[in-house]
Amino acid sequence: MMFKDEINKLHCELEVDPQPQQTLFQSWFKSKKAAGYKPDMITGTLYKGEDALDHCTGNWLHTLDWVKGISSLKMKNTKRLWDIRTSRLGVQQSAANPLESDCRHRKDLVYLKAQVGSGGPQGLGQYMYTSDT
């Protein structure tokens, strides 16, 4: 994936779940794990123009580390930006005025909600999403 900041002339090349470099012959006889494959891995490099500035690495399910300076890949200048074990959980709140594309405007859900509210089909209330809760 490529993320660009045109104003500051920055871009980040990010790879999610990169596959190991293997020849066709090696892929038949050598497992991905033996070739250094780690599932759910993230690696990326931040560039300013053509110059590499920083590097990020991690696992998109657990951690994201940012290595300051491309020459310090020995993890000396590493800062852990996100860790699932220590990050605070956010609380989601429904928008008061959702967009027209919001799932709460689906015709089938609107119809079912009207039926349950008017004493129609019983037992559906537990499956209905309402912004009141």
PDB file of C-alpha atoms in Angstrom:
ATOM      1  CA  MET A   1       0.000   0.000   0.000  1.00  0.00           C
ATOM      2  CA  MET A   2       1.132   3.520  -0.669  1.00  0.00           C
ATOM      3  CA  PHE A   3       0.249   6.505   1.516  1.00  0.00           C
ATOM      4  CA  LYS A   4       1.129   9.959   0.199  1.00  0.00           C
ATOM      5  CA  ASP A   5       1.406  13.422   1.710  1.00  0.00           C
ATOM      6  CA  GLU A   6       1.713  15.677  -1.334  1.00  0.00           C
ATOM      7  CA  ILE A   7       2.101  18.889   0.692  1.00  0.00           C
ATOM      8  CA  ASN A   8       5.188  17.671   2.601  1.00  0.00           C
ATOM      9  CA  LYS A   9       6.402  15.421  -0.261  1.00  0.00           C
ATOM     10  CA  LEU A  10       6.299  12.328   1.959  1.00  0.00           C
ATOM     11  CA  HIS A  11       5.168   8.835   1.101  1.00  0.00           C
ATOM     12  CA  CYS A  12       5.107   5.545   2.955  1.00  0.00           C
ATOM     13  CA  GLU A  13       5.288   2.162   1.269  1.00  0.00           C
ATOM     14  CA  LEU A  14       3.575  -0.342   3.542  1.00  0.00           C
ATOM     15  CA  GLU A  15       3.424  -4.098   3.059  1.00  0.00           C
ATOM     16  CA  VAL A  16       0.886  -6.154   4.974  1.00  0.00           C
ATOM     17  CA  ASP A  17       1.600  -9.878   5.161  1.00  0.00           C
ATOM     18  CA  PRO A  18       4.613  -9.833   2.779  1.00  0.00           C
ATOM     19  CA  GLN A  19       5.378 -13.171   1.184  1.00  0.00           C
ATOM     20  CA  PRO A  20       8.901 -14.635   1.362  1.00  0.00           C
ATOM     21  CA  GLN A  21      11.069 -14.370  -1.727  1.00  0.00           C
ATOM     22  CA  GLN A  22      11.287 -17.888  -3.092  1.00  0.00           C
ATOM     23  CA  THR A  23      11.913 -19.349  -6.492  1.00  0.00           C
ATOM     24  CA  LEU A  24       9.269 -21.623  -7.945  1.00  0.00           C
ATOM     25  CA  PHE A  25      11.464 -24.644  -7.173  1.00  0.00           C
ATOM     26  CA  GLN A  26      11.993 -23.529  -3.535  1.00  0.00           C
ATOM     27  CA  SER A  27       8.281 -22.995  -3.020  1.00  0.00           C
ATOM     28  CA  TRP A  28       7.651 -26.668  -3.825  1.00  0.00           C
ATOM     29  CA  PHE A  29      10.129 -28.010  -1.287  1.00  0.00           C
ATOM     30  CA  LYS A  30      10.542 -25.332   1.377  1.00  0.00           C
ATOM     31  CA  SER A  31       7.765 -24.083   3.638  1.00  0.00           C
ATOM     32  CA  LYS A  32       6.987 -20.372   3.977  1.00  0.00           C
ATOM     33  CA  LYS A  33       7.854 -20.586   7.673  1.00  0.00           C
ATOM     34  CA  ALA A  34      11.321 -21.942   6.923  1.00  0.00           C
ATOM     35  CA  ALA A  35      11.829 -19.064   4.462  1.00  0.00           C
ATOM     36  CA  GLY A  36      11.166 -16.494   7.215  1.00  0.00           C
ATOM     37  CA  TYR A  37       7.444 -15.951   6.653  1.00  0.00           C
ATOM     38  CA  LYS A  38       5.570 -14.491   9.618  1.00  0.00           C
ATOM     39  CA  PRO A  39       1.801 -14.222   9.188  1.00  0.00           C
ATOM     40  CA  ASP A  40       0.090 -10.854   9.707  1.00  0.00           C
ATOM     41  CA  MET A  41       3.404  -8.987   9.579  1.00  0.00           C
ATOM     42  CA  ILE A  42       3.637  -5.306   8.629  1.00  0.00           C
ATOM     43  CA  THR A  43       6.730  -3.642   7.223  1.00  0.00           C
ATOM     44  CA  GLY A  44       7.044  -0.191   5.755  1.00  0.00           C
ATOM     45  CA  THR A  45       9.403   2.614   4.906  1.00  0.00           C
ATOM     46  CA  LEU A  46       8.812   6.369   5.057  1.00  0.00           C
ATOM     47  CA  TYR A  47      10.376   8.407   2.252  1.00  0.00           C
ATOM     48  CA  LYS A  48      10.892  12.097   1.601  1.00  0.00           C
ATOM     49  CA  GLY A  49      11.341  12.270  -2.127  1.00  0.00           C
ATOM     50  CA  GLU A  50      13.698   9.378  -2.885  1.00  0.00           C
ATOM     51  CA  ASP A  51      15.402   9.393   0.545  1.00  0.00           C
ATOM     52  CA  ALA A  52      14.350   6.767   3.084  1.00  0.00           C
ATOM     53  CA  LEU A  53      13.752   8.377   6.482  1.00  0.00           C
ATOM     54  CA  ASP A  54      12.230   5.836   8.867  1.00  0.00           C
ATOM     55  CA  HIS A  55      11.032   2.255   8.999  1.00  0.00           C
ATOM     56  CA  CYS A  56       8.075   0.567  10.682  1.00  0.00           C
ATOM     57  CA  THR A  57       7.562  -3.066  11.517  1.00  0.00           C
ATOM     58  CA  GLY A  58       5.193  -5.156  13.552  1.00  0.00           C
ATOM     59  CA  ASN A  59       2.181  -7.398  13.486  1.00  0.00           C
ATOM     60  CA  TRP A  60      -1.144  -5.784  12.646  1.00  0.00           C
ATOM     61  CA  LEU A  61      -2.870  -7.829  15.344  1.00  0.00           C
ATOM     62  CA  HIS A  62      -0.454  -7.081  18.207  1.00  0.00           C
ATOM     63  CA  THR A  63       2.144  -4.308  17.868  1.00  0.00           C
ATOM     64  CA  LEU A  64       3.511  -1.550  15.643  1.00  0.00           C
ATOM     65  CA  ASP A  65       7.078  -0.331  16.131  1.00  0.00           C
ATOM     66  CA  TRP A  66       8.571   2.773  14.508  1.00  0.00           C
ATOM     67  CA  VAL A  67      12.324   2.801  13.919  1.00  0.00           C
ATOM     68  CA  LYS A  68      13.675   6.346  13.804  1.00  0.00           C
ATOM     69  CA  GLY A  69      16.293   6.647  11.072  1.00  0.00           C
ATOM     70  CA  ILE A  70      16.710   4.048   8.376  1.00  0.00           C
ATOM     71  CA  SER A  71      20.321   3.357   9.340  1.00  0.00           C
ATOM     72  CA  SER A  72      19.325   2.234  12.852  1.00  0.00           C
ATOM     73  CA  LEU A  73      17.492  -0.957  11.919  1.00  0.00           C
ATOM     74  CA  LYS A  74      19.203  -2.634  14.883  1.00  0.00           C
ATOM     75  CA  MET A  75      16.187  -1.369  16.861  1.00  0.00           C
ATOM     76  CA  LYS A  76      18.199   1.121  18.963  1.00  0.00           C
ATOM     77  CA  ASN A  77      15.880   4.014  18.179  1.00  0.00           C
ATOM     78  CA  THR A  78      12.651   2.040  18.196  1.00  0.00           C
ATOM     79  CA  LYS A  79       9.446   3.395  19.661  1.00  0.00           C
ATOM     80  CA  ARG A  80       6.417   1.151  20.133  1.00  0.00           C
ATOM     81  CA  LEU A  81       3.506   3.159  18.770  1.00  0.00           C
ATOM     82  CA  TRP A  82       0.793   0.611  19.430  1.00  0.00           C
ATOM     83  CA  ASP A  83       0.490  -2.522  21.552  1.00  0.00           C
ATOM     84  CA  ILE A  84      -2.800  -4.348  21.970  1.00  0.00           C
ATOM     85  CA  ARG A  85      -1.902  -5.312  25.555  1.00  0.00           C
ATOM     86  CA  THR A  86      -1.368  -1.741  26.762  1.00  0.00           C
ATOM     87  CA  SER A  87      -3.581   0.384  24.490  1.00  0.00           C
ATOM     88  CA  ARG A  88      -6.760   1.849  25.893  1.00  0.00           C
ATOM     89  CA  LEU A  89      -9.991   0.662  24.397  1.00  0.00           C
ATOM     90  CA  GLY A  90     -12.134   3.252  22.674  1.00  0.00           C
ATOM     91  CA  VAL A  91     -15.872   3.450  23.162  1.00  0.00           C
ATOM     92  CA  GLN A  92     -17.939   3.750  20.025  1.00  0.00           C
ATOM     93  CA  GLN A  93     -20.920   6.042  19.988  1.00  0.00           C
ATOM     94  CA  SER A  94     -23.589   6.220  17.340  1.00  0.00           C
ATOM     95  CA  ALA A  95     -23.732   9.362  15.260  1.00  0.00           C
ATOM     96  CA  ALA A  96     -26.805  11.477  15.942  1.00  0.00           C
ATOM     97  CA  ASN A  97     -27.296  12.263  12.244  1.00  0.00           C
ATOM     98  CA  PRO A  98     -25.791   9.355  10.271  1.00  0.00           C
ATOM     99  CA  LEU A  99     -25.112   9.496   6.544  1.00  0.00           C
ATOM    100  CA  GLU A 100     -27.723   8.231   4.099  1.00  0.00           C
ATOM    101  CA  SER A 101     -25.472   5.219   3.430  1.00  0.00           C
ATOM    102  CA  ASP A 102     -25.520   4.151   7.101  1.00  0.00           C
ATOM    103  CA  CYS A 103     -26.851   0.619   7.671  1.00  0.00           C
ATOM    104  CA  ARG A 104     -29.578   1.984   9.972  1.00  0.00           C
ATOM    105  CA  HIS A 105     -31.332   3.341   6.876  1.00  0.00           C
ATOM    106  CA  ARG A 106     -31.632  -0.054   5.182  1.00  0.00           C
ATOM    107  CA  LYS A 107     -35.225  -0.610   4.130  1.00  0.00           C
ATOM    108  CA  ASP A 108     -35.406  -4.105   5.617  1.00  0.00           C
ATOM    109  CA  LEU A 109     -34.171  -2.915   9.025  1.00  0.00           C
ATOM    110  CA  VAL A 110     -36.505   0.077   9.044  1.00  0.00           C
ATOM    111  CA  TYR A 111     -39.421  -2.226   8.197  1.00  0.00           C
ATOM    112  CA  LEU A 112     -38.494  -4.780  10.885  1.00  0.00           C
ATOM    113  CA  LYS A 113     -38.048  -2.072  13.497  1.00  0.00           C
ATOM    114  CA  ALA A 114     -41.514  -0.693  12.651  1.00  0.00           C
ATOM    115  CA  GLN A 115     -43.029  -4.192  12.890  1.00  0.00           C
ATOM    116  CA  VAL A 116     -41.462  -4.893  16.294  1.00  0.00           C
ATOM    117  CA  GLY A 117     -42.482  -1.471  17.592  1.00  0.00           C
ATOM    118  CA  SER A 118     -46.084  -1.944  16.501  1.00  0.00           C
ATOM    119  CA  GLY A 119     -46.480  -5.354  18.121  1.00  0.00           C
ATOM    120  CA  GLY A 120     -45.642  -7.232  14.910  1.00  0.00           C
ATOM    121  CA  PRO A 121     -43.245 -10.201  14.750  1.00  0.00           C
ATOM    122  CA  GLN A 122     -41.949 -10.981  18.226  1.00  0.00           C
ATOM    123  CA  GLY A 123     -38.429 -12.100  19.068  1.00  0.00           C
ATOM    124  CA  LEU A 124     -36.751  -9.833  16.521  1.00  0.00           C
ATOM    125  CA  GLY A 125     -36.004  -7.066  18.989  1.00  0.00           C
ATOM    126  CA  GLN A 126     -32.847  -8.732  20.222  1.00  0.00           C
ATOM    127  CA  TYR A 127     -31.382  -8.593  16.692  1.00  0.00           C
ATOM    128  CA  MET A 128     -32.299  -5.024  15.914  1.00  0.00           C
ATOM    129  CA  TYR A 129     -29.693  -2.292  16.076  1.00  0.00           C
ATOM    130  CA  THR A 130     -30.925   0.907  17.612  1.00  0.00           C
ATOM    131  CA  SER A 131     -28.986   4.063  18.319  1.00  0.00           C
ATOM    132  CA  ASP A 132     -30.856   4.434  21.604  1.00  0.00           C
ATOM    133  CA  THR A 133     -28.716   1.790  23.333  1.00  0.00           C
TER     134      THR A 133
END
